[in-house]
GROMACS .gro file of C-alpha atoms in nm:
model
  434
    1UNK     CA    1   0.526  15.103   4.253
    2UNK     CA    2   0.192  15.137   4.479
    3UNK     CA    3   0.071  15.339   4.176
    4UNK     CA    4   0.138  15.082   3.887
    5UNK     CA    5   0.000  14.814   4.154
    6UNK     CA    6  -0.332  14.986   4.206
    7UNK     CA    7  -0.377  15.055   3.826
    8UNK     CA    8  -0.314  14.674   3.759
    9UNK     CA    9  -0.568  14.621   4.016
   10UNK     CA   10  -0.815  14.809   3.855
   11UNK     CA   11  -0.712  14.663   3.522
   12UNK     CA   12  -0.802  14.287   3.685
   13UNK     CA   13  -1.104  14.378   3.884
   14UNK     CA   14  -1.269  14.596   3.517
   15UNK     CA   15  -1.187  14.228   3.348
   16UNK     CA   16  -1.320  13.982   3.630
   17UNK     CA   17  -1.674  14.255   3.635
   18UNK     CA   18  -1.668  14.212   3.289
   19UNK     CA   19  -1.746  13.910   3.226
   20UNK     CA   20  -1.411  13.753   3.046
   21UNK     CA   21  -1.297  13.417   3.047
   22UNK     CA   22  -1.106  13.318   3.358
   23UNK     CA   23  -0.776  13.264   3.106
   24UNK     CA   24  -0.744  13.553   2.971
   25UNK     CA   25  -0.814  13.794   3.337
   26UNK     CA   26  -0.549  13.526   3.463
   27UNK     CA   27  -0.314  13.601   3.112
   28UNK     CA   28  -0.320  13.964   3.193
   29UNK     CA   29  -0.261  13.933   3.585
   30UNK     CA   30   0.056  13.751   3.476
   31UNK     CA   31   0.146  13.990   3.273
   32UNK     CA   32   0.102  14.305   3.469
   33UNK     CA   33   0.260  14.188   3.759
   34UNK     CA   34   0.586  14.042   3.529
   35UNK     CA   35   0.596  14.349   3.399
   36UNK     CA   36   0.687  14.538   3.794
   37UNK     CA   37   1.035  14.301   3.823
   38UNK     CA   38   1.305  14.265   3.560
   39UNK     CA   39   1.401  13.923   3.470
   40UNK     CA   40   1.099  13.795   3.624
   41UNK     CA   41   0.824  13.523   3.508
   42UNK     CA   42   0.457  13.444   3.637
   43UNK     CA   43   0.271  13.180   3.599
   44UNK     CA   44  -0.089  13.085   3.786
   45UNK     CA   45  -0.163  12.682   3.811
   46UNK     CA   46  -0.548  12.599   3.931
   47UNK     CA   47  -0.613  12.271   4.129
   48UNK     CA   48  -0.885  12.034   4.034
   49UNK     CA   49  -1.218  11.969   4.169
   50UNK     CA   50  -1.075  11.723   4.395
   51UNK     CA   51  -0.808  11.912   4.530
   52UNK     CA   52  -0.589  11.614   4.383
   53UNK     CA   53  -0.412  11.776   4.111
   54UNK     CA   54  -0.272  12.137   4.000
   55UNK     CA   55  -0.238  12.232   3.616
   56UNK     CA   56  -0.093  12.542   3.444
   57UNK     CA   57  -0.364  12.792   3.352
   58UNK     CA   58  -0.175  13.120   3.239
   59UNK     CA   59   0.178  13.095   3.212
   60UNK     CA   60   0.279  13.238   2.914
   61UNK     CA   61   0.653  13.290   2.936
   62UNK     CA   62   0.719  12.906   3.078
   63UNK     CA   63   0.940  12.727   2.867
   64UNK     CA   64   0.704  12.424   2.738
   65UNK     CA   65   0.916  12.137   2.781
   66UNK     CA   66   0.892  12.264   3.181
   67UNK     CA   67   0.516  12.262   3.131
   68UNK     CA   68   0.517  11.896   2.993
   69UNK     CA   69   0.802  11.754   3.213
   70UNK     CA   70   0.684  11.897   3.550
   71UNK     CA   71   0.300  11.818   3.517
   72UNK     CA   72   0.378  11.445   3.712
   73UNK     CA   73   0.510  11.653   3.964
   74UNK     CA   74   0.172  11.872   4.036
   75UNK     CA   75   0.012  11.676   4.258
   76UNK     CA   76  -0.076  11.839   4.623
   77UNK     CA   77   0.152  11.697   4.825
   78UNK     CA   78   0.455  11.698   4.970
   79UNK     CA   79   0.779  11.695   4.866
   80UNK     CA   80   0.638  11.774   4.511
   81UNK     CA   81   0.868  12.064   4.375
   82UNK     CA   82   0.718  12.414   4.445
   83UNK     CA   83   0.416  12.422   4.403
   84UNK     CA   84   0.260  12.108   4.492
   85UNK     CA   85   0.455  12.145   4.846
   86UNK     CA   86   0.290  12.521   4.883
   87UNK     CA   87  -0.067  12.366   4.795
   88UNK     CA   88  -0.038  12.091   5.005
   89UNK     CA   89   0.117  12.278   5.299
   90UNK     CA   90  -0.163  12.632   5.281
   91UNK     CA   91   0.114  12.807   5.284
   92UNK     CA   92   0.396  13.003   5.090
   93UNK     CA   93   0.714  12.758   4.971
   94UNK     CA   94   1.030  12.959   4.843
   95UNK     CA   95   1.268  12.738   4.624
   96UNK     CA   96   1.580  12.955   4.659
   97UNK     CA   97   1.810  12.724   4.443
   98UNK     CA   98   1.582  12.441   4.238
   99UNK     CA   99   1.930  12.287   4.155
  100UNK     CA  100   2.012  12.168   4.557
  101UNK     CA  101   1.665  12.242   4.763
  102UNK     CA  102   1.552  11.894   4.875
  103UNK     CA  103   1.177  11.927   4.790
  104UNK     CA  104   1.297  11.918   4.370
  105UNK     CA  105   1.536  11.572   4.465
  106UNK     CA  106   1.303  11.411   4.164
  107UNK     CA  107   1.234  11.710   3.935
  108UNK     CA  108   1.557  11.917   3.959
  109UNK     CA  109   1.685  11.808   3.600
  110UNK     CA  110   1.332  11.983   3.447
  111UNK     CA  111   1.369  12.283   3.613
  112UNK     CA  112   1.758  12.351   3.582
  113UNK     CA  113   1.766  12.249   3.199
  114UNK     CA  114   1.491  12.489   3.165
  115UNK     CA  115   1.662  12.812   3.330
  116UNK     CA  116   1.414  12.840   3.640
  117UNK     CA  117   1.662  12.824   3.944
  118UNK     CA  118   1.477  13.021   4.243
  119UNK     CA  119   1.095  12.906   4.227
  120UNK     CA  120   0.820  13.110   4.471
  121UNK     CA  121   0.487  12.935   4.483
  122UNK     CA  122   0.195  13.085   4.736
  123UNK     CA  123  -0.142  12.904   4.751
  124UNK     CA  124  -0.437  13.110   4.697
  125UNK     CA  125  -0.747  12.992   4.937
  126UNK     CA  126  -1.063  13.065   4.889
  127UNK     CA  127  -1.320  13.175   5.137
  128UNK     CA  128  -1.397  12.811   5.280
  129UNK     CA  129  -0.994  12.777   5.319
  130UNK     CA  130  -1.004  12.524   4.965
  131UNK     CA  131  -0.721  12.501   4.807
  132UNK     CA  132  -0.789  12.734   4.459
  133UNK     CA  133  -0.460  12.683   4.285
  134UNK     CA  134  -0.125  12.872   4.352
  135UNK     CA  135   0.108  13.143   4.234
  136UNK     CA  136   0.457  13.117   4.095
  137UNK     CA  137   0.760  13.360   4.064
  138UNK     CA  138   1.049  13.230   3.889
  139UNK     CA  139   1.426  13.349   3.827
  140UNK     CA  140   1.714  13.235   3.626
  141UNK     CA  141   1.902  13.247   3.889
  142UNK     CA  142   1.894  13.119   4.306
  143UNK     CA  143   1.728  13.415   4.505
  144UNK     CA  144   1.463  13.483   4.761
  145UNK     CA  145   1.184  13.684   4.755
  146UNK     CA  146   1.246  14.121   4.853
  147UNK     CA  147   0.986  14.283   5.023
  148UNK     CA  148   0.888  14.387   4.716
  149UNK     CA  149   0.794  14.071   4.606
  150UNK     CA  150   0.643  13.976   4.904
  151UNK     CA  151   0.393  14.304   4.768
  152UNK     CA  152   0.361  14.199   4.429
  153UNK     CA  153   0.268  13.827   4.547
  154UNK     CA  154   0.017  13.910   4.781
  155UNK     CA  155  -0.177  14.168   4.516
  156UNK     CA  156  -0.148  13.853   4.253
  157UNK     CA  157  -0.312  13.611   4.497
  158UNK     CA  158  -0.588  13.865   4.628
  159UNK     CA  159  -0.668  13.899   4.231
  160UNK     CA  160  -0.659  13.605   4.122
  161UNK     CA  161  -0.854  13.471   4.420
  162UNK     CA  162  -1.126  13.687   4.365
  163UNK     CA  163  -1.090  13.620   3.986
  164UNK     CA  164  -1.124  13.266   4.018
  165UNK     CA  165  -1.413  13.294   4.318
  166UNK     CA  166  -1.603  13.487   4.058
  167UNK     CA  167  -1.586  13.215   3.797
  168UNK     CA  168  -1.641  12.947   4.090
  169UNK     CA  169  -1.996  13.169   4.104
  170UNK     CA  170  -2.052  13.241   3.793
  171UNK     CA  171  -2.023  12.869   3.716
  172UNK     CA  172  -2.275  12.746   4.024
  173UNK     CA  173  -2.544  13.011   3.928
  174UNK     CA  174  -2.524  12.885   3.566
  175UNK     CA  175  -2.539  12.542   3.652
  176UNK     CA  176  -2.848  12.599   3.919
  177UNK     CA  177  -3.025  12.822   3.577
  178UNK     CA  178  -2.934  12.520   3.394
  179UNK     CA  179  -3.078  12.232   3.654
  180UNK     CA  180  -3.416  12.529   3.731
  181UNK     CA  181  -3.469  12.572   3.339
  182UNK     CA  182  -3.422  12.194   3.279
  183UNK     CA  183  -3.686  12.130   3.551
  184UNK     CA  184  -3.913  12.431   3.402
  185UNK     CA  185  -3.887  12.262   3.072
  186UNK     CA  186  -3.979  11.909   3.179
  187UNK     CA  187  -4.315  12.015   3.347
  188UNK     CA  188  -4.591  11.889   3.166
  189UNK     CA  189  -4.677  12.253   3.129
  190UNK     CA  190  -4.640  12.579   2.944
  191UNK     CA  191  -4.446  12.805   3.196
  192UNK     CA  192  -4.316  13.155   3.083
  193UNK     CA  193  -4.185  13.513   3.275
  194UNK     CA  194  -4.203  13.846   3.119
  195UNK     CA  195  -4.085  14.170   3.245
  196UNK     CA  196  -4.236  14.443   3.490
  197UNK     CA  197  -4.398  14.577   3.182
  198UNK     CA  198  -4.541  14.263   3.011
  199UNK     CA  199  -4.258  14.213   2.795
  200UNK     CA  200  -4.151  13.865   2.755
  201UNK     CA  201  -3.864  13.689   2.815
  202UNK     CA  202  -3.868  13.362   2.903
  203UNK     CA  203  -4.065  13.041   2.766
  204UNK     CA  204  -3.965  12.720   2.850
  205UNK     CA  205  -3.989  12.437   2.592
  206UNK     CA  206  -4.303  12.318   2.606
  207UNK     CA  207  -4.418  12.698   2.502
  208UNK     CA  208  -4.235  12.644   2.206
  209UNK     CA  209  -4.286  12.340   2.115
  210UNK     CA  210  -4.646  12.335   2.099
  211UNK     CA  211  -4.663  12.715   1.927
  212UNK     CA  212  -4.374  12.601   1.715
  213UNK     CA  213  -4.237  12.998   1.750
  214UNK     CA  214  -3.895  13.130   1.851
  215UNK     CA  215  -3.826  13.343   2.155
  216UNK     CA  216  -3.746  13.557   1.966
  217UNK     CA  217  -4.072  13.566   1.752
  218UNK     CA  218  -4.239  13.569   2.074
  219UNK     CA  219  -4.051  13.887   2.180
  220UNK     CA  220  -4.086  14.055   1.860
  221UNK     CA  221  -4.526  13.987   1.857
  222UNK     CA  222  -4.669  13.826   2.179
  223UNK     CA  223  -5.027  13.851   2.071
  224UNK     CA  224  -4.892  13.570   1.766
  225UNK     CA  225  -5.066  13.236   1.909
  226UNK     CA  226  -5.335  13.408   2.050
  227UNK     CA  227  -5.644  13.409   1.851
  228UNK     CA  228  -5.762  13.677   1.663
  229UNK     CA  229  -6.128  13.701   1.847
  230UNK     CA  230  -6.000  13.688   2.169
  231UNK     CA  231  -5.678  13.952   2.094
  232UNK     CA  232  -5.863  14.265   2.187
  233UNK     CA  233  -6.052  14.102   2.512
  234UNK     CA  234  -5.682  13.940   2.608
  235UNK     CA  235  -5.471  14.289   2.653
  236UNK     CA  236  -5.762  14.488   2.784
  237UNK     CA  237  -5.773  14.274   3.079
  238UNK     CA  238  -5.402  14.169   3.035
  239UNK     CA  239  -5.293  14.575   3.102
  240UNK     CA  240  -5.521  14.630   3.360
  241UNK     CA  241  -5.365  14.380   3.583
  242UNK     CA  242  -5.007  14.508   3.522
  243UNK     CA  243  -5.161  14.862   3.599
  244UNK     CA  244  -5.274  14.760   3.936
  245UNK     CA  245  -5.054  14.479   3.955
  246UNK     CA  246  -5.285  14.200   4.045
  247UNK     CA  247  -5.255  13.891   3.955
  248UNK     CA  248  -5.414  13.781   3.630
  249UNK     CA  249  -5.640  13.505   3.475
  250UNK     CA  250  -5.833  13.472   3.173
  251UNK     CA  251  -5.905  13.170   2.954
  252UNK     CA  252  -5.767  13.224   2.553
  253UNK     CA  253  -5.731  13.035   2.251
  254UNK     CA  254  -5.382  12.972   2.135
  255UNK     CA  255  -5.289  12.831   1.794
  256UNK     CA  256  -5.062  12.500   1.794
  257UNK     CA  257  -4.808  12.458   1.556
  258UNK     CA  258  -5.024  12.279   1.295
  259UNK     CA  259  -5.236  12.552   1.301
  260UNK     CA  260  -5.518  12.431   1.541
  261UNK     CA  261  -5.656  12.646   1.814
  262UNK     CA  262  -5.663  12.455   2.138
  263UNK     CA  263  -5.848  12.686   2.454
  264UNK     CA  264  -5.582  12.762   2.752
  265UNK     CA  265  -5.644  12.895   3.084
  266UNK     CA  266  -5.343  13.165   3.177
  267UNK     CA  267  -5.283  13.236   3.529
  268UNK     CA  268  -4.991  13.472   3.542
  269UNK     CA  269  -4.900  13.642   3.929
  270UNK     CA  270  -4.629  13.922   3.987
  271UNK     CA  271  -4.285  13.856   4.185
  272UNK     CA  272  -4.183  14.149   4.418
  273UNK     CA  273  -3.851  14.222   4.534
  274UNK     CA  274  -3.829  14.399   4.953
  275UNK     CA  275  -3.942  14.725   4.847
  276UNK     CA  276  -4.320  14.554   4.654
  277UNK     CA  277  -4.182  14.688   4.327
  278UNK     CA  278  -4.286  14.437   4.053
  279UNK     CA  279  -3.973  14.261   3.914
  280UNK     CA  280  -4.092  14.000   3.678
  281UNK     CA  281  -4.447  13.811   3.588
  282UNK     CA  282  -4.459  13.423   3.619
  283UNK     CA  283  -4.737  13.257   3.422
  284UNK     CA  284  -4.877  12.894   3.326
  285UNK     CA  285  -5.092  12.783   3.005
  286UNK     CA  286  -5.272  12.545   3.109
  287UNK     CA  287  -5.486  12.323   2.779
  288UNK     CA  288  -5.842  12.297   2.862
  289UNK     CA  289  -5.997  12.204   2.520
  290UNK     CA  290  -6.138  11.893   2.637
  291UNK     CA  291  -6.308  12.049   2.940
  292UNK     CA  292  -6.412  12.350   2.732
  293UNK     CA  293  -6.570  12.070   2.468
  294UNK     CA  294  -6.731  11.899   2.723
  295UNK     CA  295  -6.887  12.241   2.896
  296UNK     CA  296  -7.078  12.332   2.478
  297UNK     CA  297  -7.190  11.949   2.420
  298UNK     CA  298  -7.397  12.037   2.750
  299UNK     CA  299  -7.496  12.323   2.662
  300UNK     CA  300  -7.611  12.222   2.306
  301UNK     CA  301  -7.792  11.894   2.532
  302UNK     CA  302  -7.957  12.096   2.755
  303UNK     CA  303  -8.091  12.367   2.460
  304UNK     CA  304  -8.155  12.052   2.257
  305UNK     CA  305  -8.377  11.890   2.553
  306UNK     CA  306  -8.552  12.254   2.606
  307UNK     CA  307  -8.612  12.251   2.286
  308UNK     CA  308  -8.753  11.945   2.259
  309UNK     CA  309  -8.995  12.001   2.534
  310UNK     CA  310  -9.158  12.280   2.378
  311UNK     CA  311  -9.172  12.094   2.027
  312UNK     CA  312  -9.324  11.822   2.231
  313UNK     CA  313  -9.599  12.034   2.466
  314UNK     CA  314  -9.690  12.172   2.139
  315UNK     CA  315  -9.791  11.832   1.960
  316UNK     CA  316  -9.991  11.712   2.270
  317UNK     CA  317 -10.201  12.018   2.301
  318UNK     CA  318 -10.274  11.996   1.906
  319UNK     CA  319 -10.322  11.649   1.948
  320UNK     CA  320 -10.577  11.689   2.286
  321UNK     CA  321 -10.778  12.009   2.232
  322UNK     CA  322 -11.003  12.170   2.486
  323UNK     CA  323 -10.779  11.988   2.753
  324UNK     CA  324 -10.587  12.111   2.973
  325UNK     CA  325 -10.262  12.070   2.978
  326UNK     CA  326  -9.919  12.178   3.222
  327UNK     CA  327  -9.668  12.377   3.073
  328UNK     CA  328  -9.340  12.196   2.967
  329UNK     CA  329  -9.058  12.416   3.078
  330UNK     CA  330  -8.684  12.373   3.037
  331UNK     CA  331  -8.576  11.983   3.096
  332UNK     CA  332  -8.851  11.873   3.247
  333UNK     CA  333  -9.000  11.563   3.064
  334UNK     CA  334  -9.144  11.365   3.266
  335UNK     CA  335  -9.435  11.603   3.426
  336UNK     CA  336  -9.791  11.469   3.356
  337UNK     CA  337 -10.115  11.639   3.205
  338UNK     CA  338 -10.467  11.613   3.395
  339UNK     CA  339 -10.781  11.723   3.389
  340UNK     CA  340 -10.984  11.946   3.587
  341UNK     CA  341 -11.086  11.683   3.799
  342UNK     CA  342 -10.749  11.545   3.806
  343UNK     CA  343 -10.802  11.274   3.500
  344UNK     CA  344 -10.606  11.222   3.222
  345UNK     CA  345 -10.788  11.379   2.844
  346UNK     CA  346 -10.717  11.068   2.674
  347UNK     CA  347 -10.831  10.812   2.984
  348UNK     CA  348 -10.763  10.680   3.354
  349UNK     CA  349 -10.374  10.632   3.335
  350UNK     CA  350 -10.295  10.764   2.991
  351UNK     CA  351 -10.132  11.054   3.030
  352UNK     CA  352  -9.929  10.942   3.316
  353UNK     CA  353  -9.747  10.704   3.161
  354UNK     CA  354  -9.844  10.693   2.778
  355UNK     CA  355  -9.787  11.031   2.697
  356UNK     CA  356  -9.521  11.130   2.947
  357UNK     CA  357  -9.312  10.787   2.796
  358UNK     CA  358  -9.340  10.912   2.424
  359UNK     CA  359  -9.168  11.222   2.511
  360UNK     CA  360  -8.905  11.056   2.763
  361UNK     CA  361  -8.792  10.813   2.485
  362UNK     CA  362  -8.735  11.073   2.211
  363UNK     CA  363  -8.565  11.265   2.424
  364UNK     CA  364  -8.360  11.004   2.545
  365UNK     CA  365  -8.338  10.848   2.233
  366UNK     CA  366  -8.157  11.190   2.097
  367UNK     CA  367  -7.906  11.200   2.417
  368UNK     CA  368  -7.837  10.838   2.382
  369UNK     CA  369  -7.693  10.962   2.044
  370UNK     CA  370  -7.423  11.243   2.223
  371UNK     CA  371  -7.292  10.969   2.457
  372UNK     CA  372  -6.981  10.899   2.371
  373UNK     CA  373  -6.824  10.495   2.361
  374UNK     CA  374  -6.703  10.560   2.690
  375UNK     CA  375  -6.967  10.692   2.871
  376UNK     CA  376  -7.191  10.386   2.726
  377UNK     CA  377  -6.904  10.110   2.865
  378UNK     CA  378  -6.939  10.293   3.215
  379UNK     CA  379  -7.294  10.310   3.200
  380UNK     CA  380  -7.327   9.916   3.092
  381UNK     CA  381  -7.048   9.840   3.328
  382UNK     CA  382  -7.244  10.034   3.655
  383UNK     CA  383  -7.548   9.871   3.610
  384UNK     CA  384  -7.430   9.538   3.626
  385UNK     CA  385  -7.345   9.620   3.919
  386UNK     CA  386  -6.992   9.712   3.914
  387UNK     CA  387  -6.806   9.964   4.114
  388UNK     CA  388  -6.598  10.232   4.030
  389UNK     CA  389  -6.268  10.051   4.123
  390UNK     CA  390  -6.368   9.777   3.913
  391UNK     CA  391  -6.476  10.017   3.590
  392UNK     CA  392  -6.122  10.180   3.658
  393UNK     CA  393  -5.936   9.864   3.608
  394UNK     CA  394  -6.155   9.715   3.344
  395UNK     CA  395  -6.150  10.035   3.132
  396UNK     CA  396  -5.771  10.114   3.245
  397UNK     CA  397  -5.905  10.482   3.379
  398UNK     CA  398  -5.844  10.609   3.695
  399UNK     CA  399  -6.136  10.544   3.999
  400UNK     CA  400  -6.148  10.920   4.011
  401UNK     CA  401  -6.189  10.978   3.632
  402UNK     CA  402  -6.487  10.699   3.630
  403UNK     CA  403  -6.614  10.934   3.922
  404UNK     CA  404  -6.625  11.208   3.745
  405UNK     CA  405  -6.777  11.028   3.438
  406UNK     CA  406  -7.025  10.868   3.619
  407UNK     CA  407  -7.144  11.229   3.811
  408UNK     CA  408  -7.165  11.436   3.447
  409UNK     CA  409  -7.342  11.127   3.309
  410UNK     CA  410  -7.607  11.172   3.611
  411UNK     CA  411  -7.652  11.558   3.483
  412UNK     CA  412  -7.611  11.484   3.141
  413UNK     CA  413  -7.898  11.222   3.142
  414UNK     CA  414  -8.057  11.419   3.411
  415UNK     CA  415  -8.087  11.092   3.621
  416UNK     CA  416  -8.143  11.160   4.005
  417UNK     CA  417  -7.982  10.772   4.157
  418UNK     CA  418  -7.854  10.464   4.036
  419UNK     CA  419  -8.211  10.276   4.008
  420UNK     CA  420  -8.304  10.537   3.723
  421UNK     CA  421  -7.918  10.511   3.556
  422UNK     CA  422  -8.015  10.118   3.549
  423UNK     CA  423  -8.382  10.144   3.420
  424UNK     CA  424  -8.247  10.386   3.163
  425UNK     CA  425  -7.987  10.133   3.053
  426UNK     CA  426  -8.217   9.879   3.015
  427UNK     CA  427  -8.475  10.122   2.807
  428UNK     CA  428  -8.236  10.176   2.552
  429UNK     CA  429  -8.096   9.837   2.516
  430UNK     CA  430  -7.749   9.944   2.671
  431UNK     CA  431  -7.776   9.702   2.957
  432UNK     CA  432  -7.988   9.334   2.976
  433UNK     CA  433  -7.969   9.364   3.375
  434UNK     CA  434  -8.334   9.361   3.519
   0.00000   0.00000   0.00000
């Protein structure tokens, strides 16, 4: 018998570490250990989350009609048949005769019409002492249990208390996986994992939904979204970091489900298990189109006012030969030309202010032209005197974000304070303050 009970334990434990429903390792327990006694039938009832309640879960050789008539009489607590006695009390009930023992005064007439005399319930417990559910021997006939039984029940409970602790696990990590993935996927960010060597396998929704591609389509080409210019640059410096395994950044355009290319910074950094072995990569997409817009219109500004400059210095020394004349360089419009003795070519005054003015209105002229309807309601809205609370709340922005405006219109317009941001609004006809 110690043999056949050690191969049934084996049996249970390859089902439980494989994965299979909680019914059917449960079916097969039943069956195994019916199989060791003659005559004998099984049956394993689980309680409910609230401890309130049991409920048959694999009793295949149970007459139905007990099934149905007995279930009022599951609850955990006394003087409820069998079973609900054991569950209540933590602790083994043996119904010797169901037809006279006191705890079935209310049920007796189910279980006698349906054959099951002596009834044997244990409780199985799990680690915190919770009542699990219980097991049931029953006989056609009054009996108690032989030592022999007392064996075969307490190898049913061990197994089907680690059985159903398993699932009890196996449930809680799925439901935490569940709760993490439906956090990852309501970040307003693209969040993703992929394998010690760079293989992916996990995007969250966000990924998908703005690529418009499958996991699986991910898996099968990762360098899809990414576009083609910026492939070869992306896994040169993408395999070097997994080769030293440092973390890694790099800025990449990644095409959107319509087909648009939209620039992303990627930050990706390794997780480590005890031994610093790399386990899995975590990275972020982060969309910086509008920042990566804003960085070219000020670079095509800034060559546009160099430009400009030159064009400029070259007119005025055509226009004033044999004078002398400073060089224009870069942004710098408003220098001044003198003479050798410190006077203007074209007259006491001129050049300071006639000539330098020509050239600070075209060029301001042409930036007026990049600024953008925002930029000229914060500009209007500063020099009458407002503040950046007050911009914020008229132009429903944050204070912060009318900071930041207000600083990159300073370098855009290359403005040093306030007093020139107003006398440039008033140039141009954005503001009437004086």
């Amino acid at each position: 018998m110690r043999t056949a009970l050690l191969e049934s334990q084996r049996r249970i434990l390859d089902r439980i570490a494989s994965g299979a429903p909680l019914q059917e390792t449960l079916e097969t327990l039943v069956s195994l250990i019916e199989e060791q006694a003659s005559g004998m039938r099984c049956a394993v009832l689980l309680a409910d989350a609230g401890q309130q309640q049991l409920r048959f879960v694999a009793a295949p050789n149970i007459p139905k009609d007990y099934k149905l008539g007995i279930e009022p009489y599951l609850r955990i607590s006394p003087n409820m048949g069998s079973c609900g006695t054991a569950a209540f009390l933590r602790e083994p009930v043996y119904t010797e005769d169901t037809g006279t023992d006191a705890l079935w005064e209310n049920c007796r007439d189910i279980a006698v019409r349906n054959g099951l005399r002596a009834i044997w319930s244990t409780p199985i417990l799990g680690d915190d002492n919770a009542i699990l559910g219980t097991f049931a021997m029953y006989y056609g006939e009054p009996r108690l249990p032989s030592p022999e039984h007392i064996q075969l029940i307490d190898m049913a409970v061990q197994m089907a208390r680690v059985a159903i602790e398993a699932k009890r696990s196996e449930d809680a990590l799925r439901k935490s996986e569940n709760r993490l993935r439906l956090v990852i996927d309501t970040i307003p960010a693209m969040a993703w994992s992929v394998l010690p060597d760079g293989a992916v396998d996990f995007l969250n929704q966000p990924c998908l939904d703005y690529t418009g591609l499958s996991l699986e389509q991910y898996i099968e080409e990762p360098t899809r979204p990414i576009h083609p210019e910026d492939i070869a640059r992306v896994l040169e410096k993408w395999l070097a970091a997994i080769a030293v395994g440092e973390p890694y950044e790099d800025e990449m355009r990644l095409r959107r489900a319509d087909g648009e290319y939209r620039w992303f910074l990627i930050r990706t950094v390794p997780l480590r298990d005890e031994h610093g072995n790399i386990v899995k990569w975590y990275g972020t997409s982060t969309d910086i189109e509008d920042r990566k817009r804003a960085e070219d219109t000020l670079r095509r500004n800034q060559a546009f006012f160099a430009a400009e400059a030159q064009r400029i210095g070259g007119l005025l020394k055509t226009a004033a030969p044999g004078h002398r004349h400073e060089r224009l360089a870069g942004d710098e419009f408003l220098g001044t030309d003198r003479g050798a003795a410190g006077k203007s070519p074209l007259g006491e005054g001129v050049a300071e202010r006639t000539i330098p003015e020509n050239r600070r209105l075209i060029a301001e002229r042409q930036a007026i032209e990049w600024l953008t309807s925002n930029e000229r309601s914060i500009i209007r809205l500063i020099t009458e005197g407002k503040s950046n609370a007050e911009v914020a709340e008229l132009m429903h922005l944050s204070p912060r974000t009318v900071e930041t405006y207000r600083a990159r219109l300073m370098e855009k317009l290359q403005l040093e304070d306030l007093v020139a941001l107003v006398k440039f609004a008033i140039r141009n006809g954005i503001s009437s303050v004086d």
